Amino acid sequence: MAQKTTNQIRILLNSQQLNFEEIQNKALNDYLPKLFQMCPFTEDLCKANQCVECEVFKNQRK
């Protein structure tokens, strides 16, 4: 299948009466862990280089 632009996808979804923003949000949330490292404890974006440097990790171990 050929790559489509955001506007082409929006038109396709709107013609099928699907909520573009809802689908876009779901797709981006599903793709987010592939773009950024996620904290395994909070599921937020990781702000440390490794879990051992992370305050959340340090607090979990106490």
PDB file of N, CA, C and O in Angstrom:
ATOM      1  N   MET A   1       0.840  -1.180   0.000  1.00  0.00           N
ATOM      2  CA  MET A   1       0.000   0.000   0.000  1.00  0.00           C
ATOM      3  C   MET A   1       0.885   1.243   0.000  1.00  0.00           C
ATOM      4  O   MET A   1       1.861   1.318   0.741  1.00  0.00           O
ATOM      5  N   ALA A   2       0.567   2.192  -0.812  1.00  0.00           N
ATOM      6  CA  ALA A   2       1.349   3.419  -0.930  1.00  0.00           C
ATOM      7  C   ALA A   2       1.152   4.294   0.302  1.00  0.00           C
ATOM      8  O   ALA A   2       0.096   4.285   0.925  1.00  0.00           O
ATOM      9  N   GLN A   3       2.200   5.036   0.643  1.00  0.00           N
ATOM     10  CA  GLN A   3       2.110   5.971   1.757  1.00  0.00           C
ATOM     11  C   GLN A   3       1.117   7.076   1.423  1.00  0.00           C
ATOM     12  O   GLN A   3       1.079   7.565   0.301  1.00  0.00           O
ATOM     13  N   LYS A   4       0.329   7.448   2.401  1.00  0.00           N
ATOM     14  CA  LYS A   4      -0.655   8.508   2.212  1.00  0.00           C
ATOM     15  C   LYS A   4      -0.306   9.678   3.120  1.00  0.00           C
ATOM     16  O   LYS A   4       0.289   9.503   4.176  1.00  0.00           O
ATOM     17  N   THR A   5      -0.686  10.869   2.701  1.00  0.00           N
ATOM     18  CA  THR A   5      -0.470  12.049   3.529  1.00  0.00           C
ATOM     19  C   THR A   5      -1.530  12.081   4.632  1.00  0.00           C
ATOM     20  O   THR A   5      -2.544  11.372   4.570  1.00  0.00           O
ATOM     21  N   THR A   6      -1.282  12.918   5.622  1.00  0.00           N
ATOM     22  CA  THR A   6      -2.245  13.063   6.719  1.00  0.00           C
ATOM     23  C   THR A   6      -3.604  13.506   6.188  1.00  0.00           C
ATOM     24  O   THR A   6      -4.641  12.996   6.624  1.00  0.00           O
ATOM     25  N   ASN A   7      -3.620  14.429   5.248  1.00  0.00           N
ATOM     26  CA  ASN A   7      -4.902  14.904   4.689  1.00  0.00           C
ATOM     27  C   ASN A   7      -5.630  13.797   3.927  1.00  0.00           C
ATOM     28  O   ASN A   7      -6.853  13.691   4.008  1.00  0.00           O
ATOM     29  N   GLN A   8      -4.894  12.969   3.194  1.00  0.00           N
ATOM     30  CA  GLN A   8      -5.517  11.847   2.485  1.00  0.00           C
ATOM     31  C   GLN A   8      -6.138  10.857   3.473  1.00  0.00           C
ATOM     32  O   GLN A   8      -7.241  10.359   3.258  1.00  0.00           O
ATOM     33  N   ILE A   9      -5.420  10.591   4.558  1.00  0.00           N
ATOM     34  CA  ILE A   9      -5.938   9.689   5.585  1.00  0.00           C
ATOM     35  C   ILE A   9      -7.170  10.288   6.246  1.00  0.00           C
ATOM     36  O   ILE A   9      -8.169   9.599   6.480  1.00  0.00           O
ATOM     37  N   ARG A  10      -7.114  11.582   6.546  1.00  0.00           N
ATOM     38  CA  ARG A  10      -8.260  12.270   7.162  1.00  0.00           C
ATOM     39  C   ARG A  10      -9.497  12.152   6.275  1.00  0.00           C
ATOM     40  O   ARG A  10     -10.596  11.847   6.749  1.00  0.00           O
ATOM     41  N   ILE A  11      -9.331  12.341   4.970  1.00  0.00           N
ATOM     42  CA  ILE A  11     -10.450  12.239   4.027  1.00  0.00           C
ATOM     43  C   ILE A  11     -11.019  10.821   4.019  1.00  0.00           C
ATOM     44  O   ILE A  11     -12.239  10.631   4.057  1.00  0.00           O
ATOM     45  N   LEU A  12     -10.130   9.819   3.999  1.00  0.00           N
ATOM     46  CA  LEU A  12     -10.587   8.429   4.019  1.00  0.00           C
ATOM     47  C   LEU A  12     -11.382   8.120   5.289  1.00  0.00           C
ATOM     48  O   LEU A  12     -12.438   7.494   5.240  1.00  0.00           O
ATOM     49  N   LEU A  13     -10.861   8.542   6.427  1.00  0.00           N
ATOM     50  CA  LEU A  13     -11.536   8.268   7.692  1.00  0.00           C
ATOM     51  C   LEU A  13     -12.854   9.012   7.802  1.00  0.00           C
ATOM     52  O   LEU A  13     -13.849   8.470   8.286  1.00  0.00           O
ATOM     53  N   ASN A  14     -12.863  10.264   7.358  1.00  0.00           N
ATOM     54  CA  ASN A  14     -14.100  11.042   7.411  1.00  0.00           C
ATOM     55  C   ASN A  14     -15.166  10.452   6.492  1.00  0.00           C
ATOM     56  O   ASN A  14     -16.355  10.462   6.830  1.00  0.00           O
ATOM     57  N   SER A  15     -14.766   9.912   5.353  1.00  0.00           N
ATOM     58  CA  SER A  15     -15.744   9.321   4.439  1.00  0.00           C
ATOM     59  C   SER A  15     -16.341   8.043   5.030  1.00  0.00           C
ATOM     60  O   SER A  15     -17.444   7.650   4.678  1.00  0.00           O
ATOM     61  N   GLN A  16     -15.617   7.418   5.956  1.00  0.00           N
ATOM     62  CA  GLN A  16     -16.122   6.223   6.641  1.00  0.00           C
ATOM     63  C   GLN A  16     -16.778   6.586   7.975  1.00  0.00           C
ATOM     64  O   GLN A  16     -17.122   5.716   8.754  1.00  0.00           O
ATOM     65  N   GLN A  17     -16.907   7.869   8.231  1.00  0.00           N
ATOM     66  CA  GLN A  17     -17.507   8.405   9.456  1.00  0.00           C
ATOM     67  C   GLN A  17     -16.761   7.937  10.708  1.00  0.00           C
ATOM     68  O   GLN A  17     -17.360   7.553  11.705  1.00  0.00           O
ATOM     69  N   LEU A  18     -15.428   7.936  10.623  1.00  0.00           N
ATOM     70  CA  LEU A  18     -14.584   7.598  11.760  1.00  0.00           C
ATOM     71  C   LEU A  18     -13.968   8.877  12.321  1.00  0.00           C
ATOM     72  O   LEU A  18     -13.677   9.820  11.576  1.00  0.00           O
ATOM     73  N   ASN A  19     -13.766   8.937  13.614  1.00  0.00           N
ATOM     74  CA  ASN A  19     -13.229  10.108  14.284  1.00  0.00           C
ATOM     75  C   ASN A  19     -11.712  10.172  14.081  1.00  0.00           C
ATOM     76  O   ASN A  19     -10.970   9.392  14.675  1.00  0.00           O
ATOM     77  N   PHE A  20     -11.258  11.107  13.253  1.00  0.00           N
ATOM     78  CA  PHE A  20      -9.834  11.213  12.920  1.00  0.00           C
ATOM     79  C   PHE A  20      -8.989  11.459  14.162  1.00  0.00           C
ATOM     80  O   PHE A  20      -7.964  10.814  14.355  1.00  0.00           O
ATOM     81  N   GLU A  21      -9.406  12.390  15.035  1.00  0.00           N
ATOM     82  CA  GLU A  21      -8.611  12.726  16.210  1.00  0.00           C
ATOM     83  C   GLU A  21      -8.475  11.527  17.153  1.00  0.00           C
ATOM     84  O   GLU A  21      -7.405  11.280  17.702  1.00  0.00           O
ATOM     85  N   GLU A  22      -9.542  10.781  17.330  1.00  0.00           N
ATOM     86  CA  GLU A  22      -9.500   9.612  18.200  1.00  0.00           C
ATOM     87  C   GLU A  22      -8.547   8.542  17.647  1.00  0.00           C
ATOM     88  O   GLU A  22      -7.737   7.967  18.375  1.00  0.00           O
ATOM     89  N   ILE A  23      -8.628   8.304  16.356  1.00  0.00           N
ATOM     90  CA  ILE A  23      -7.759   7.309  15.716  1.00  0.00           C
ATOM     91  C   ILE A  23      -6.313   7.781  15.718  1.00  0.00           C
ATOM     92  O   ILE A  23      -5.393   7.009  15.991  1.00  0.00           O
ATOM     93  N   GLN A  24      -6.105   9.061  15.446  1.00  0.00           N
ATOM     94  CA  GLN A  24      -4.761   9.634  15.458  1.00  0.00           C
ATOM     95  C   GLN A  24      -4.156   9.520  16.855  1.00  0.00           C
ATOM     96  O   GLN A  24      -2.998   9.114  17.007  1.00  0.00           O
ATOM     97  N   ASN A  25      -4.908   9.840  17.882  1.00  0.00           N
ATOM     98  CA  ASN A  25      -4.425   9.769  19.248  1.00  0.00           C
ATOM     99  C   ASN A  25      -4.052   8.327  19.621  1.00  0.00           C
ATOM    100  O   ASN A  25      -2.999   8.076  20.201  1.00  0.00           O
ATOM    101  N   LYS A  26      -4.897   7.376  19.269  1.00  0.00           N
ATOM    102  CA  LYS A  26      -4.627   5.961  19.553  1.00  0.00           C
ATOM    103  C   LYS A  26      -3.353   5.509  18.840  1.00  0.00           C
ATOM    104  O   LYS A  26      -2.491   4.862  19.428  1.00  0.00           O
ATOM    105  N   ALA A  27      -3.226   5.865  17.558  1.00  0.00           N
ATOM    106  CA  ALA A  27      -2.050   5.458  16.781  1.00  0.00           C
ATOM    107  C   ALA A  27      -0.773   6.069  17.345  1.00  0.00           C
ATOM    108  O   ALA A  27       0.250   5.382  17.468  1.00  0.00           O
ATOM    109  N   LEU A  28      -0.816   7.338  17.710  1.00  0.00           N
ATOM    110  CA  LEU A  28       0.375   7.985  18.254  1.00  0.00           C
ATOM    111  C   LEU A  28       0.747   7.403  19.618  1.00  0.00           C
ATOM    112  O   LEU A  28       1.919   7.203  19.909  1.00  0.00           O
ATOM    113  N   ASN A  29      -0.245   7.110  20.449  1.00  0.00           N
ATOM    114  CA  ASN A  29       0.037   6.498  21.742  1.00  0.00           C
ATOM    115  C   ASN A  29       0.627   5.106  21.580  1.00  0.00           C
ATOM    116  O   ASN A  29       1.497   4.695  22.343  1.00  0.00           O
ATOM    117  N   ASP A  30       0.157   4.354  20.594  1.00  0.00           N
ATOM    118  CA  ASP A  30       0.714   3.030  20.330  1.00  0.00           C
ATOM    119  C   ASP A  30       2.149   3.117  19.809  1.00  0.00           C
ATOM    120  O   ASP A  30       2.964   2.244  20.070  1.00  0.00           O
ATOM    121  N   TYR A  31       2.452   4.180  19.062  1.00  0.00           N
ATOM    122  CA  TYR A  31       3.770   4.339  18.439  1.00  0.00           C
ATOM    123  C   TYR A  31       4.784   5.015  19.365  1.00  0.00           C
ATOM    124  O   TYR A  31       5.985   4.871  19.186  1.00  0.00           O
ATOM    125  N   LEU A  32       4.302   5.721  20.380  1.00  0.00           N
ATOM    126  CA  LEU A  32       5.168   6.492  21.275  1.00  0.00           C
ATOM    127  C   LEU A  32       6.319   5.684  21.868  1.00  0.00           C
ATOM    128  O   LEU A  32       7.459   6.154  21.867  1.00  0.00           O
ATOM    129  N   PRO A  33       6.085   4.457  22.354  1.00  0.00           N
ATOM    130  CA  PRO A  33       7.211   3.686  22.911  1.00  0.00           C
ATOM    131  C   PRO A  33       8.298   3.360  21.893  1.00  0.00           C
ATOM    132  O   PRO A  33       9.431   3.080  22.268  1.00  0.00           O
ATOM    133  N   LYS A  34       7.982   3.392  20.608  1.00  0.00           N
ATOM    134  CA  LYS A  34       8.997   3.144  19.588  1.00  0.00           C
ATOM    135  C   LYS A  34       9.862   4.370  19.352  1.00  0.00           C
ATOM    136  O   LYS A  34      10.984   4.266  18.874  1.00  0.00           O
ATOM    137  N   LEU A  35       9.331   5.545  19.674  1.00  0.00           N
ATOM    138  CA  LEU A  35      10.069   6.789  19.478  1.00  0.00           C
ATOM    139  C   LEU A  35      10.891   7.177  20.704  1.00  0.00           C
ATOM    140  O   LEU A  35      11.962   7.757  20.579  1.00  0.00           O
ATOM    141  N   PHE A  36      10.354   6.890  21.881  1.00  0.00           N
ATOM    142  CA  PHE A  36      10.985   7.299  23.128  1.00  0.00           C
ATOM    143  C   PHE A  36      11.040   6.116  24.082  1.00  0.00           C
ATOM    144  O   PHE A  36      10.228   5.211  24.004  1.00  0.00           O
ATOM    145  N   GLN A  37      11.983   6.167  24.994  1.00  0.00           N
ATOM    146  CA  GLN A  37      12.014   5.143  26.036  1.00  0.00           C
ATOM    147  C   GLN A  37      10.969   5.502  27.076  1.00  0.00           C
ATOM    148  O   GLN A  37      10.898   6.639  27.542  1.00  0.00           O
ATOM    149  N   MET A  38      10.152   4.519  27.432  1.00  0.00           N
ATOM    150  CA  MET A  38       9.090   4.736  28.401  1.00  0.00           C
ATOM    151  C   MET A  38       9.505   4.136  29.743  1.00  0.00           C
ATOM    152  O   MET A  38      10.164   3.098  29.792  1.00  0.00           O
ATOM    153  N   CYS A  39       9.101   4.776  30.822  1.00  0.00           N
ATOM    154  CA  CYS A  39       9.373   4.264  32.163  1.00  0.00           C
ATOM    155  C   CYS A  39       8.519   3.019  32.396  1.00  0.00           C
ATOM    156  O   CYS A  39       7.300   3.069  32.223  1.00  0.00           O
ATOM    157  N   PRO A  40       9.139   1.908  32.771  1.00  0.00           N
ATOM    158  CA  PRO A  40       8.361   0.684  32.996  1.00  0.00           C
ATOM    159  C   PRO A  40       7.478   0.752  34.241  1.00  0.00           C
ATOM    160  O   PRO A  40       6.570  -0.053  34.400  1.00  0.00           O
ATOM    161  N   PHE A  41       7.721   1.720  35.112  1.00  0.00           N
ATOM    162  CA  PHE A  41       6.955   1.830  36.344  1.00  0.00           C
ATOM    163  C   PHE A  41       5.761   2.770  36.198  1.00  0.00           C
ATOM    164  O   PHE A  41       4.682   2.503  36.717  1.00  0.00           O
ATOM    165  N   THR A  42       5.968   3.907  35.518  1.00  0.00           N
ATOM    166  CA  THR A  42       4.910   4.921  35.425  1.00  0.00           C
ATOM    167  C   THR A  42       4.306   5.032  34.028  1.00  0.00           C
ATOM    168  O   THR A  42       3.292   5.679  33.860  1.00  0.00           O
ATOM    169  N   GLU A  43       4.968   4.445  33.026  1.00  0.00           N
ATOM    170  CA  GLU A  43       4.594   4.543  31.620  1.00  0.00           C
ATOM    171  C   GLU A  43       4.702   5.969  31.078  1.00  0.00           C
ATOM    172  O   GLU A  43       4.177   6.295  30.029  1.00  0.00           O
ATOM    173  N   ASP A  44       5.409   6.850  31.812  1.00  0.00           N
ATOM    174  CA  ASP A  44       5.709   8.194  31.325  1.00  0.00           C
ATOM    175  C   ASP A  44       6.999   8.128  30.528  1.00  0.00           C
ATOM    176  O   ASP A  44       7.705   7.122  30.536  1.00  0.00           O
ATOM    177  N   LEU A  45       7.328   9.231  29.836  1.00  0.00           N
ATOM    178  CA  LEU A  45       8.597   9.284  29.121  1.00  0.00           C
ATOM    179  C   LEU A  45       9.744   9.213  30.114  1.00  0.00           C
ATOM    180  O   LEU A  45       9.710   9.839  31.166  1.00  0.00           O
ATOM    181  N   CYS A  46      10.753   8.435  29.794  1.00  0.00           N
ATOM    182  CA  CYS A  46      11.921   8.275  30.652  1.00  0.00           C
ATOM    183  C   CYS A  46      12.798   9.519  30.530  1.00  0.00           C
ATOM    184  O   CYS A  46      13.095   9.973  29.432  1.00  0.00           O
ATOM    185  N   LYS A  47      13.222  10.050  31.652  1.00  0.00           N
ATOM    186  CA  LYS A  47      14.056  11.250  31.638  1.00  0.00           C
ATOM    187  C   LYS A  47      15.511  10.935  31.983  1.00  0.00           C
ATOM    188  O   LYS A  47      16.338  11.817  32.049  1.00  0.00           O
ATOM    189  N   ALA A  48      15.826   9.669  32.223  1.00  0.00           N
ATOM    190  CA  ALA A  48      17.195   9.262  32.546  1.00  0.00           C
ATOM    191  C   ALA A  48      17.750   8.413  31.410  1.00  0.00           C
ATOM    192  O   ALA A  48      17.011   7.953  30.551  1.00  0.00           O
ATOM    193  N   ASN A  49      19.046   8.220  31.407  1.00  0.00           N
ATOM    194  CA  ASN A  49      19.661   7.397  30.371  1.00  0.00           C
ATOM    195  C   ASN A  49      19.397   5.921  30.607  1.00  0.00           C
ATOM    196  O   ASN A  49      19.271   5.150  29.678  1.00  0.00           O
ATOM    197  N   GLN A  50      19.349   5.521  31.846  1.00  0.00           N
ATOM    198  CA  GLN A  50      19.077   4.128  32.206  1.00  0.00           C
ATOM    199  C   GLN A  50      18.220   4.127  33.459  1.00  0.00           C
ATOM    200  O   GLN A  50      18.249   5.063  34.255  1.00  0.00           O
ATOM    201  N   CYS A  51      17.489   3.045  33.655  1.00  0.00           N
ATOM    202  CA  CYS A  51      16.613   2.962  34.835  1.00  0.00           C
ATOM    203  C   CYS A  51      17.382   3.137  36.142  1.00  0.00           C
ATOM    204  O   CYS A  51      16.862   3.699  37.088  1.00  0.00           O
ATOM    205  N   VAL A  52      18.614   2.657  36.197  1.00  0.00           N
ATOM    206  CA  VAL A  52      19.368   2.745  37.447  1.00  0.00           C
ATOM    207  C   VAL A  52      19.668   4.194  37.834  1.00  0.00           C
ATOM    208  O   VAL A  52      19.946   4.471  38.994  1.00  0.00           O
ATOM    209  N   GLU A  53      19.584   5.124  36.882  1.00  0.00           N
ATOM    210  CA  GLU A  53      19.816   6.540  37.162  1.00  0.00           C
ATOM    211  C   GLU A  53      18.517   7.275  37.485  1.00  0.00           C
ATOM    212  O   GLU A  53      18.542   8.424  37.898  1.00  0.00           O
ATOM    213  N   CYS A  54      17.422   6.604  37.338  1.00  0.00           N
ATOM    214  CA  CYS A  54      16.111   7.232  37.426  1.00  0.00           C
ATOM    215  C   CYS A  54      15.620   7.307  38.875  1.00  0.00           C
ATOM    216  O   CYS A  54      15.727   6.340  39.625  1.00  0.00           O
ATOM    217  N   GLU A  55      15.045   8.445  39.251  1.00  0.00           N
ATOM    218  CA  GLU A  55      14.513   8.609  40.607  1.00  0.00           C
ATOM    219  C   GLU A  55      13.357   7.649  40.875  1.00  0.00           C
ATOM    220  O   GLU A  55      13.216   7.137  41.975  1.00  0.00           O
ATOM    221  N   VAL A  56      12.533   7.398  39.886  1.00  0.00           N
ATOM    222  CA  VAL A  56      11.419   6.470  40.053  1.00  0.00           C
ATOM    223  C   VAL A  56      11.961   5.081  40.377  1.00  0.00           C
ATOM    224  O   VAL A  56      11.486   4.404  41.295  1.00  0.00           O
ATOM    225  N   PHE A  57      12.982   4.665  39.663  1.00  0.00           N
ATOM    226  CA  PHE A  57      13.603   3.344  39.898  1.00  0.00           C
ATOM    227  C   PHE A  57      14.197   3.292  41.303  1.00  0.00           C
ATOM    228  O   PHE A  57      13.999   2.322  42.039  1.00  0.00           O
ATOM    229  N   LYS A  58      14.900   4.339  41.678  1.00  0.00           N
ATOM    230  CA  LYS A  58      15.531   4.373  43.007  1.00  0.00           C
ATOM    231  C   LYS A  58      14.458   4.290  44.099  1.00  0.00           C
ATOM    232  O   LYS A  58      14.639   3.595  45.092  1.00  0.00           O
ATOM    233  N   ASN A  59      13.352   4.998  43.918  1.00  0.00           N
ATOM    234  CA  ASN A  59      12.263   4.966  44.913  1.00  0.00           C
ATOM    235  C   ASN A  59      11.570   3.622  44.953  1.00  0.00           C
ATOM    236  O   ASN A  59      11.104   3.194  45.992  1.00  0.00           O
ATOM    237  N   GLN A  60      11.494   2.927  43.816  1.00  0.00           N
ATOM    238  CA  GLN A  60      10.848   1.614  43.754  1.00  0.00           C
ATOM    239  C   GLN A  60      11.648   0.578  44.555  1.00  0.00           C
ATOM    240  O   GLN A  60      11.089  -0.360  45.085  1.00  0.00           O
ATOM    241  N   ARG A  61      12.945   0.765  44.596  1.00  0.00           N
ATOM    242  CA  ARG A  61      13.818  -0.223  45.238  1.00  0.00           C
ATOM    243  C   ARG A  61      13.851  -0.066  46.748  1.00  0.00           C
ATOM    244  O   ARG A  61      14.320  -0.923  47.459  1.00  0.00           O
ATOM    245  N   LYS A  62      13.365   1.069  47.279  1.00  0.00           N
ATOM    246  CA  LYS A  62      13.406   1.317  48.734  1.00  0.00           C
ATOM    247  C   LYS A  62      12.379   0.483  49.452  1.00  0.00           C
ATOM    248  O   LYS A  62      11.392   0.090  49.002  1.00  0.00           O
TER     249      LYS A  62
END
